[in-house]
XYZ file of C-alpha atoms in Angstrom:
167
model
C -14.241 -16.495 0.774
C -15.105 -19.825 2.317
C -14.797 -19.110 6.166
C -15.860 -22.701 6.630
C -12.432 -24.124 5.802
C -10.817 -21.757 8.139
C -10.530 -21.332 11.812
C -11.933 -18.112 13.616
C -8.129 -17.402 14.678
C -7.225 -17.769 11.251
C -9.700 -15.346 9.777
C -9.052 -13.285 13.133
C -5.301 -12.930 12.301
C -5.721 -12.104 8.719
C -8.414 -9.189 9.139
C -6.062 -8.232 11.909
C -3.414 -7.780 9.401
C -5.531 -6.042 6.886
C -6.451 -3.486 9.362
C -2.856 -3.270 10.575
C -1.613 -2.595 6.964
C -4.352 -0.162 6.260
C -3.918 2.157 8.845
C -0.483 2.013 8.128
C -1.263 3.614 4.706
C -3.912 5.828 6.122
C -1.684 6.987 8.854
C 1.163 8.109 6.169
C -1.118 9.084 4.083
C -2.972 11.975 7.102
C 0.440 13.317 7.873
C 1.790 13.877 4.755
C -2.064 15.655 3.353
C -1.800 17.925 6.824
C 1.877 18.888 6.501
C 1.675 21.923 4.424
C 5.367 21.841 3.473
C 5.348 17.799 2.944
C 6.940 17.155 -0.640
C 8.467 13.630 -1.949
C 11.145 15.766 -3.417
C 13.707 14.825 -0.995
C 12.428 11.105 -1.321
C 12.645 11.054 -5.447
C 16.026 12.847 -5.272
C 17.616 10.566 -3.418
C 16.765 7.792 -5.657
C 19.164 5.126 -6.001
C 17.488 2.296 -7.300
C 17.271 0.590 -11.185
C 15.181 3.521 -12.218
C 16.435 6.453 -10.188
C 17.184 8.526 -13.115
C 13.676 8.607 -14.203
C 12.427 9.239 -10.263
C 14.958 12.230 -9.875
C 13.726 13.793 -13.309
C 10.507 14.016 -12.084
C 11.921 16.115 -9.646
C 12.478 18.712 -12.541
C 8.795 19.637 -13.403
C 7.248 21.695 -10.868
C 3.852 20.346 -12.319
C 4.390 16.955 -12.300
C 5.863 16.966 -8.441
C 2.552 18.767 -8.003
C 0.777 15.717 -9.656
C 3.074 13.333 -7.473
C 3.041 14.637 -4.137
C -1.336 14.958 -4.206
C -1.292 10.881 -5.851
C 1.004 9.696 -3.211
C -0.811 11.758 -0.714
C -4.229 10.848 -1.242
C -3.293 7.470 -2.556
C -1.868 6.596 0.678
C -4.881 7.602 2.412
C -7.551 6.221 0.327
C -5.441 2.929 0.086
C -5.625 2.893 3.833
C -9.362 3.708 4.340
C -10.281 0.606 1.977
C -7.713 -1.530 3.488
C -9.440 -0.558 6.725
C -13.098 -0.424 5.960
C -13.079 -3.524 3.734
C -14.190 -1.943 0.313
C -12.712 -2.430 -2.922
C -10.250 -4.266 -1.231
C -9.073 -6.168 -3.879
C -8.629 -2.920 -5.667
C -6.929 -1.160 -2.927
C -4.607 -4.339 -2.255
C -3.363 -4.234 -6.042
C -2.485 -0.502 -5.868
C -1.126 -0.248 -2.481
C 1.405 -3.342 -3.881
C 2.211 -0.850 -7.157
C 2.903 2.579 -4.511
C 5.380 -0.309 -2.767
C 7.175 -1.103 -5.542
C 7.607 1.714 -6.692
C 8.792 3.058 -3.600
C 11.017 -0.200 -3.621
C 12.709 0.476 -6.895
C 13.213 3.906 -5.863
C 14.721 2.723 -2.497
C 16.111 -0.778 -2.586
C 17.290 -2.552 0.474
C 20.739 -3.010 -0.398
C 23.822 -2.995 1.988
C 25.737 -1.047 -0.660
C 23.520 2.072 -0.837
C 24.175 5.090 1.284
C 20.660 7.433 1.520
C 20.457 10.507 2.838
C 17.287 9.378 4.303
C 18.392 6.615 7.035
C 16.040 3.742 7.130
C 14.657 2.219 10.542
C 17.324 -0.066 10.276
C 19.958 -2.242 8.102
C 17.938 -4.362 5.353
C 19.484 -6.688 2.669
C 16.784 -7.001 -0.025
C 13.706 -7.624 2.752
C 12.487 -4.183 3.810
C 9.045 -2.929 5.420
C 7.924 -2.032 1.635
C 8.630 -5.721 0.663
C 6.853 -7.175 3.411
C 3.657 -5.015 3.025
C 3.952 -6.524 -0.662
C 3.975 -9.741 0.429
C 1.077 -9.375 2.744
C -0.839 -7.408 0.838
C -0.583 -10.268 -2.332
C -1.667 -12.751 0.669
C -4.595 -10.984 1.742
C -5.581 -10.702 -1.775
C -5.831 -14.230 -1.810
C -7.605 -14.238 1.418
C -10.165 -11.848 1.015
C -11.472 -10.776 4.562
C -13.366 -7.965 3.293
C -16.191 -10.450 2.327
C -16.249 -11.781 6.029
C -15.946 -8.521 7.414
C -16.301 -5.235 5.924
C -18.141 -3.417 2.996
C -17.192 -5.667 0.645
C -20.068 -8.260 1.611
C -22.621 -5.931 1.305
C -21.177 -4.978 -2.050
C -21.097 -8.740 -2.824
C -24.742 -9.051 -1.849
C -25.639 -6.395 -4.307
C -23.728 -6.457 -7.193
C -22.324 -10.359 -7.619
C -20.619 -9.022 -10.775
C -18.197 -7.507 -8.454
C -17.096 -10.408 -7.245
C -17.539 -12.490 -10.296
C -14.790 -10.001 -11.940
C -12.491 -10.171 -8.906
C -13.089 -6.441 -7.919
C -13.894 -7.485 -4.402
């Protein structure tokens, strides 16, 4: 990333909202790992979006909520921690964008759709999820990481890295 072409409050704000994002995911991520009882089953049943038959029959395979519950889980949380600590950000940016949409298309914002599950508010297409999409494809354009965070050391030592848009 070029930091010459940008101001310090610009490059301020947009670390600010990687770090913002990312602890979002970490945070989810913690309390749903130390919540012994935590399941998405609730979540996947009350699917109502394009493909909510295919997210409520995953609710019928004991193994395969196993499977789903530790990759949203840990996903969340590892998402977070690279958001946060600047590494494989790039990496971390593209999946935390495919967890969103696919907790969008689960759970789209539509006025017509009664879930058991209230959201925060009353959303017409624009939720949280889509927002953190759109920021997160915006950061991957900006990547702060390189300015500020593991990334530039990674950089420094392996240019193939960023050569192959990994970083």
């Amino acid at each position: 990333m070029n930091t010459e072409t940008y101001s310090k409050s610009q490059i301020s704000w947009l670390m600010i909202l990687r770090l913002f994002i990312g602890w979002h995911f970490m945070f989810e991520g913690i309390t749903k790992i130390i919540n012994p009882s935590w399941t998405a089953l609730p979540y996947l049943l009350d699917s109502q979006g394009p493909f909510s038959s295919w997210f409520i029959s995953m609710t019928q395979n004991p193994g395969l909520m196993s499977f789903v519950d530790l990759a949203n889980q840990w996903g969340l949380l590892l998402i977070g921690l690279a958001l946060t600590l600047g590494v494989f950000f790039r990496l971390a940016s593209y999946g935390g964008i495919l967890l969103l949409i696919m907790y969008t298309m689960s759970h789209p914002a539509l006025l017509s759709v009664n879930y058991m599950m209230a959201f925060e508010g009353t959303y017409l297409f624009i939720d949280k999820n889509v927002v953190e999409i759109a920021a997160l494809g915006v950061l991957c354009v900006f990547p702060t990481s390189r300015v500020i965070g593991f990334d530039s050391l990674l950089a420094r030592w392996c240019p193939a890295l960023v050569k192959y848009k990994l970083i």
